[in-house]
Amino acid sequence: MAAAATSTTPGDDLAVLLRSAAMEDNTVIMTFTNEAMTAAGSLLDLFLESFRVGDKTEPLLKHLVIVAMDSKALEQCKRVHPLCYRLDMGGGTNFTAEKAFMSKEYLDIMWARNKFQTRVLELGYGFLFSDVDIVWFRNPLLQVPVDADITISCDKYYDKYYGEDANGGFLHAKPNNRTIRFFKDWYEARTKYPRRHDQYVFSKVAQDLSMRHGTAVLFIDTAYFGSHCQPKKDFRRLCTFHANCLKGMTNKLELLHDIMGEWKQFRNNTSVSQ
């Protein structure tokens, strides 16, 4: 494995790391982790394995930046991947353990993620953000609408203009002024909805911000981006599968192990490329 490209202090230049990871169109793939997620046999191992057993997904690993929220997560990341970044969460809170859904620490992570994504856009890079409890089967960028500035997953999909319960666990954004303004106002809107996560606020403000800034925002089809909320497991089409609508890391790992087992069986018996 190549020497790890990492940043460990706020003064380090994130742009250097992004430049080393970027695709030709300046897009990077990102995920967030903490110690609990990066422990041996945990979600990060399964996440990375899915790239290696997916259909033409292994080359995408060279574009993946793993953002670590604590020092142990950074250390564990560096053992398995060359592109790791240590994000200083501030505030003195311990972010190493699994955080309960909608707890203060959970909300802090969600909004820190949102702010970091804005920073990436301001540096001139687009991103495809994936939660670490998502497994990959095919290159999802091939299903992202080319006419969208922001493309977001949802728990229930109806059409590209309407999805129920926007889910920021899988999010694509292009680096332009429309998108940057949208993200900044999305972050600021959190003050109007205290004790709410970024996805809830997105659902409340997305239409207004889209019109205000001319930002094209579209949803992605759960037929290609499956989840436990609206499970569609046609492996001839599926690009990713998200263990959302399911609480607890143990339950998520069990589900994703099962999904990966089904995928491997499908690959053994089928020509997967479409």
Tab-separated table of C-alpha atoms in Angstrom:
chain	number	residue	atom	x	y	z
A	1	MET	CA	0.000	0.000	0.000
A	2	ALA	CA	1.212	3.516	-0.792
A	3	ALA	CA	2.300	5.800	2.018
A	4	ALA	CA	-0.683	7.357	3.720
A	5	ALA	CA	-1.595	10.913	2.810
A	6	THR	CA	-2.954	12.356	6.025
A	7	SER	CA	-3.669	15.621	7.745
A	8	THR	CA	-3.601	15.725	11.525
A	9	THR	CA	-3.772	19.394	12.535
A	10	PRO	CA	-6.053	22.281	11.584
A	11	GLY	CA	-3.102	24.025	9.947
A	12	ASP	CA	-2.521	21.282	7.405
A	13	ASP	CA	-3.688	21.981	3.891
A	14	LEU	CA	-6.791	19.923	3.126
A	15	ALA	CA	-6.485	20.977	-0.503
A	16	VAL	CA	-3.306	18.898	-0.874
A	17	LEU	CA	-5.133	15.758	0.212
A	18	LEU	CA	-8.135	16.493	-1.987
A	19	ARG	CA	-5.890	17.129	-4.978
A	20	SER	CA	-4.270	13.716	-4.545
A	21	ALA	CA	-7.670	12.008	-4.374
A	22	ALA	CA	-9.587	13.931	-7.045
A	23	MET	CA	-10.919	12.493	-10.285
A	24	GLU	CA	-10.392	14.334	-13.555
A	25	ASP	CA	-13.480	16.477	-12.884
A	26	ASN	CA	-12.253	17.367	-9.365
A	27	THR	CA	-14.695	15.019	-7.627
A	28	VAL	CA	-13.679	13.092	-4.515
A	29	ILE	CA	-15.463	10.334	-2.612
A	30	MET	CA	-15.746	10.890	1.153
A	31	THR	CA	-16.909	9.100	4.260
A	32	PHE	CA	-16.835	9.952	7.994
A	33	THR	CA	-15.657	7.535	10.699
A	34	ASN	CA	-14.882	7.334	14.397
A	35	GLU	CA	-13.094	4.716	16.498
A	36	ALA	CA	-16.174	2.498	16.790
A	37	MET	CA	-16.710	2.480	13.025
A	38	THR	CA	-13.071	1.736	12.172
A	39	ALA	CA	-12.408	-1.091	14.657
A	40	ALA	CA	-11.349	-4.361	13.053
A	41	GLY	CA	-14.385	-6.184	11.686
A	42	SER	CA	-16.572	-3.099	11.941
A	43	LEU	CA	-18.267	-0.937	9.332
A	44	LEU	CA	-15.148	0.483	7.668
A	45	ASP	CA	-13.794	-2.986	6.883
A	46	LEU	CA	-17.079	-3.968	5.258
A	47	PHE	CA	-17.309	-0.650	3.416
A	48	LEU	CA	-13.843	-1.100	1.887
A	49	GLU	CA	-14.466	-4.765	1.092
A	50	SER	CA	-17.536	-3.815	-0.927
A	51	PHE	CA	-15.363	-1.712	-3.249
A	52	ARG	CA	-13.076	-4.696	-3.793
A	53	VAL	CA	-15.831	-7.171	-4.641
A	54	GLY	CA	-18.071	-4.746	-6.543
A	55	ASP	CA	-18.294	-4.494	-10.313
A	56	LYS	CA	-15.451	-2.184	-11.422
A	57	THR	CA	-15.538	-0.329	-8.082
A	58	GLU	CA	-12.074	-1.136	-6.743
A	59	PRO	CA	-10.373	1.625	-8.828
A	60	LEU	CA	-12.617	4.148	-7.047
A	61	LEU	CA	-10.715	3.563	-3.796
A	62	LYS	CA	-7.930	5.853	-5.013
A	63	HIS	CA	-10.474	8.700	-4.919
A	64	LEU	CA	-11.800	7.921	-1.416
A	65	VAL	CA	-10.966	10.245	1.487
A	66	ILE	CA	-11.778	8.818	4.917
A	67	VAL	CA	-12.430	11.574	7.466
A	68	ALA	CA	-11.598	10.502	11.024
A	69	MET	CA	-13.289	12.253	13.947
A	70	ASP	CA	-10.780	11.071	16.548
A	71	SER	CA	-7.126	10.059	16.776
A	72	LYS	CA	-7.787	6.334	17.116
A	73	ALA	CA	-9.952	6.355	14.000
A	74	LEU	CA	-7.136	8.103	12.124
A	75	GLU	CA	-4.643	5.510	13.318
A	76	GLN	CA	-6.895	2.641	12.275
A	77	CYS	CA	-7.662	4.302	8.936
A	78	LYS	CA	-3.969	4.616	8.117
A	79	ARG	CA	-3.560	0.859	8.516
A	80	VAL	CA	-6.054	0.081	5.784
A	81	HIS	CA	-6.227	3.093	3.437
A	82	PRO	CA	-3.813	5.705	2.036
A	83	LEU	CA	-6.084	8.786	2.121
A	84	CYS	CA	-7.064	9.695	5.681
A	85	TYR	CA	-7.922	13.081	7.178
A	86	ARG	CA	-8.210	13.976	10.861
A	87	LEU	CA	-11.034	16.447	11.459
A	88	ASP	CA	-10.828	18.362	14.718
A	89	MET	CA	-14.400	18.268	16.039
A	90	GLY	CA	-13.675	20.763	18.845
A	91	GLY	CA	-15.713	21.288	21.967
A	92	GLY	CA	-13.956	18.647	24.049
A	93	THR	CA	-16.603	15.981	23.315
A	94	ASN	CA	-15.496	12.369	22.930
A	95	PHE	CA	-16.602	11.201	19.484
A	96	THR	CA	-14.952	7.761	19.573
A	97	ALA	CA	-17.983	5.664	20.561
A	98	GLU	CA	-21.212	4.891	18.718
A	99	LYS	CA	-23.624	7.799	19.142
A	100	ALA	CA	-27.320	7.289	19.779
A	101	PHE	CA	-29.605	8.578	17.043
A	102	MET	CA	-30.678	12.186	17.715
A	103	SER	CA	-28.410	12.560	20.752
A	104	LYS	CA	-26.541	15.861	21.062
A	105	GLU	CA	-23.311	14.190	19.943
A	106	TYR	CA	-25.077	12.639	16.947
A	107	LEU	CA	-26.415	16.043	15.905
A	108	ASP	CA	-22.980	17.616	16.385
A	109	ILE	CA	-21.511	15.038	13.999
A	110	MET	CA	-24.207	15.606	11.378
A	111	TRP	CA	-23.689	19.366	11.340
A	112	ALA	CA	-19.892	19.072	11.460
A	113	ARG	CA	-20.164	16.838	8.403
A	114	ASN	CA	-22.287	19.436	6.639
A	115	LYS	CA	-19.813	22.215	7.441
A	116	PHE	CA	-16.874	20.112	6.264
A	117	GLN	CA	-18.631	19.389	2.979
A	118	THR	CA	-19.055	23.124	2.457
A	119	ARG	CA	-15.345	23.582	3.043
A	120	VAL	CA	-14.559	20.988	0.374
A	121	LEU	CA	-16.788	22.807	-2.109
A	122	GLU	CA	-15.116	26.130	-1.305
A	123	LEU	CA	-11.749	24.558	-2.104
A	124	GLY	CA	-13.038	23.835	-5.607
A	125	TYR	CA	-13.822	20.127	-5.261
A	126	GLY	CA	-17.069	18.303	-5.819
A	127	PHE	CA	-17.816	15.280	-3.716
A	128	LEU	CA	-19.769	12.077	-3.502
A	129	PHE	CA	-20.384	11.539	0.199
A	130	SER	CA	-21.237	8.052	1.418
A	131	ASP	CA	-22.014	7.011	4.968
A	132	VAL	CA	-19.778	4.165	6.073
A	133	ASP	CA	-22.834	1.930	6.624
A	134	ILE	CA	-23.298	1.729	2.855
A	135	VAL	CA	-21.939	-1.063	0.667
A	136	TRP	CA	-21.075	-0.425	-2.977
A	137	PHE	CA	-21.758	-2.769	-5.910
A	138	ARG	CA	-21.338	-0.524	-8.950
A	139	ASN	CA	-20.071	2.980	-9.654
A	140	PRO	CA	-22.946	5.181	-8.400
A	141	LEU	CA	-21.647	8.220	-10.258
A	142	LEU	CA	-23.010	6.660	-13.452
A	143	GLN	CA	-26.541	7.092	-12.042
A	144	VAL	CA	-26.154	10.654	-10.721
A	145	PRO	CA	-28.216	13.054	-12.899
A	146	VAL	CA	-25.860	15.227	-14.937
A	147	ASP	CA	-28.212	18.217	-14.701
A	148	ALA	CA	-28.188	18.331	-10.882
A	149	ASP	CA	-26.039	20.598	-8.727
A	150	ILE	CA	-26.975	18.550	-5.663
A	151	THR	CA	-28.210	14.967	-5.719
A	152	ILE	CA	-29.392	13.387	-2.481
A	153	SER	CA	-30.745	9.995	-1.480
A	154	CYS	CA	-34.062	9.526	0.272
A	155	ASP	CA	-35.795	6.892	2.329
A	156	LYS	CA	-38.707	6.611	-0.100
A	157	TYR	CA	-38.384	7.625	-3.746
A	158	TYR	CA	-41.262	8.777	-5.958
A	159	ASP	CA	-39.503	10.689	-8.713
A	160	LYS	CA	-36.363	12.780	-9.109
A	161	TYR	CA	-38.195	15.871	-7.835
A	162	TYR	CA	-39.842	14.247	-4.833
A	163	GLY	CA	-38.436	11.882	-2.259
A	164	GLU	CA	-39.751	11.311	1.246
A	165	ASP	CA	-37.248	11.881	4.069
A	166	ALA	CA	-34.125	13.206	2.375
A	167	ASN	CA	-31.084	11.245	3.495
A	168	GLY	CA	-27.698	12.967	3.554
A	169	GLY	CA	-25.942	9.634	3.974
A	170	PHE	CA	-25.504	9.556	0.209
A	171	LEU	CA	-25.004	12.963	-1.328
A	172	HIS	CA	-23.372	14.307	-4.483
A	173	ALA	CA	-22.541	17.994	-4.919
A	174	LYS	CA	-20.845	19.925	-7.709
A	175	PRO	CA	-18.388	22.723	-6.857
A	176	ASN	CA	-20.032	25.931	-8.012
A	177	ASN	CA	-21.351	29.139	-6.444
A	178	ARG	CA	-24.961	27.937	-6.508
A	179	THR	CA	-24.108	24.860	-4.495
A	180	ILE	CA	-21.818	26.685	-2.056
A	181	ARG	CA	-24.506	29.272	-1.291
A	182	PHE	CA	-27.058	26.484	-0.813
A	183	PHE	CA	-24.816	24.619	1.633
A	184	LYS	CA	-23.999	27.741	3.636
A	185	ASP	CA	-27.649	28.688	4.015
A	186	TRP	CA	-28.566	25.071	4.795
A	187	TYR	CA	-26.076	25.150	7.681
A	188	GLU	CA	-27.321	28.500	8.949
A	189	ALA	CA	-30.918	27.255	8.857
A	190	ARG	CA	-30.139	24.836	11.690
A	191	THR	CA	-30.747	27.694	14.158
A	192	LYS	CA	-34.400	27.826	13.069
A	193	TYR	CA	-34.839	24.131	13.834
A	194	PRO	CA	-33.006	23.436	17.107
A	195	ARG	CA	-32.297	19.827	18.072
A	196	ARG	CA	-32.918	18.688	14.481
A	197	HIS	CA	-30.495	16.964	12.151
A	198	ASP	CA	-29.301	18.191	8.762
A	199	GLN	CA	-31.673	15.952	6.830
A	200	TYR	CA	-34.762	17.308	8.570
A	201	VAL	CA	-33.621	20.880	7.955
A	202	PHE	CA	-32.850	20.043	4.312
A	203	SER	CA	-36.432	18.868	3.825
A	204	LYS	CA	-37.709	22.150	5.272
A	205	VAL	CA	-35.505	24.571	3.335
A	206	ALA	CA	-34.391	22.820	0.136
A	207	GLN	CA	-37.145	24.147	-2.115
A	208	ASP	CA	-36.676	27.730	-0.956
A	209	LEU	CA	-32.880	27.590	-1.200
A	210	SER	CA	-33.044	25.946	-4.609
A	211	MET	CA	-35.204	28.776	-5.936
A	212	ARG	CA	-33.198	31.490	-4.181
A	213	HIS	CA	-29.823	30.362	-5.528
A	214	GLY	CA	-30.866	28.633	-8.747
A	215	THR	CA	-29.513	25.343	-7.414
A	216	ALA	CA	-30.793	22.226	-9.185
A	217	VAL	CA	-31.579	19.659	-6.463
A	218	LEU	CA	-32.692	16.140	-7.408
A	219	PHE	CA	-33.359	12.848	-5.625
A	220	ILE	CA	-31.887	9.492	-6.616
A	221	ASP	CA	-33.875	6.342	-7.291
A	222	THR	CA	-33.882	3.691	-4.566
A	223	ALA	CA	-33.885	1.089	-7.334
A	224	TYR	CA	-30.217	2.010	-7.813
A	225	PHE	CA	-29.489	3.323	-4.312
A	226	GLY	CA	-31.216	0.812	-2.080
A	227	SER	CA	-31.795	1.007	1.646
A	228	HIS	CA	-33.433	-0.827	4.494
A	229	CYS	CA	-36.197	1.821	4.403
A	230	GLN	CA	-37.379	0.890	0.919
A	231	PRO	CA	-35.514	-2.340	0.164
A	232	LYS	CA	-35.215	-3.077	-3.539
A	233	LYS	CA	-32.590	-5.709	-4.187
A	234	ASP	CA	-32.422	-6.149	-7.926
A	235	PHE	CA	-28.685	-6.785	-8.147
A	236	ARG	CA	-28.821	-6.228	-11.902
A	237	ARG	CA	-29.398	-2.517	-11.178
A	238	LEU	CA	-28.282	-1.850	-7.615
A	239	CYS	CA	-25.271	0.439	-7.134
A	240	THR	CA	-25.293	0.803	-3.342
A	241	PHE	CA	-27.236	-0.379	-0.310
A	242	HIS	CA	-27.622	1.673	2.892
A	243	ALA	CA	-28.304	0.180	6.326
A	244	ASN	CA	-30.502	3.105	7.361
A	245	CYS	CA	-33.880	2.918	9.105
A	246	LEU	CA	-32.066	0.523	11.420
A	247	LYS	CA	-30.571	1.452	14.805
A	248	GLY	CA	-27.432	0.044	16.337
A	249	MET	CA	-24.106	-0.826	14.751
A	250	THR	CA	-24.519	-4.542	15.469
A	251	ASN	CA	-27.806	-4.628	13.552
A	252	LYS	CA	-26.319	-2.658	10.684
A	253	LEU	CA	-23.338	-5.006	10.433
A	254	GLU	CA	-25.585	-8.065	10.428
A	255	LEU	CA	-27.753	-6.631	7.662
A	256	LEU	CA	-24.819	-5.539	5.498
A	257	HIS	CA	-23.039	-8.877	5.909
A	258	ASP	CA	-26.209	-10.571	4.648
A	259	ILE	CA	-26.497	-8.161	1.716
A	260	MET	CA	-22.845	-8.693	0.815
A	261	GLY	CA	-23.370	-12.448	0.942
A	262	GLU	CA	-26.297	-12.151	-1.470
A	263	TRP	CA	-24.213	-9.949	-3.775
A	264	LYS	CA	-21.296	-12.420	-3.835
A	265	GLN	CA	-23.675	-15.252	-4.650
A	266	PHE	CA	-25.192	-13.154	-7.431
A	267	ARG	CA	-21.727	-12.389	-8.824
A	268	ASN	CA	-20.786	-16.051	-8.794
A	269	ASN	CA	-23.828	-16.957	-10.848
A	270	THR	CA	-24.294	-13.925	-13.108
A	271	SER	CA	-22.481	-11.616	-15.482
A	272	VAL	CA	-22.952	-8.437	-13.442
A	273	SER	CA	-21.819	-5.696	-15.830
A	274	GLN	CA	-24.658	-3.855	-17.542
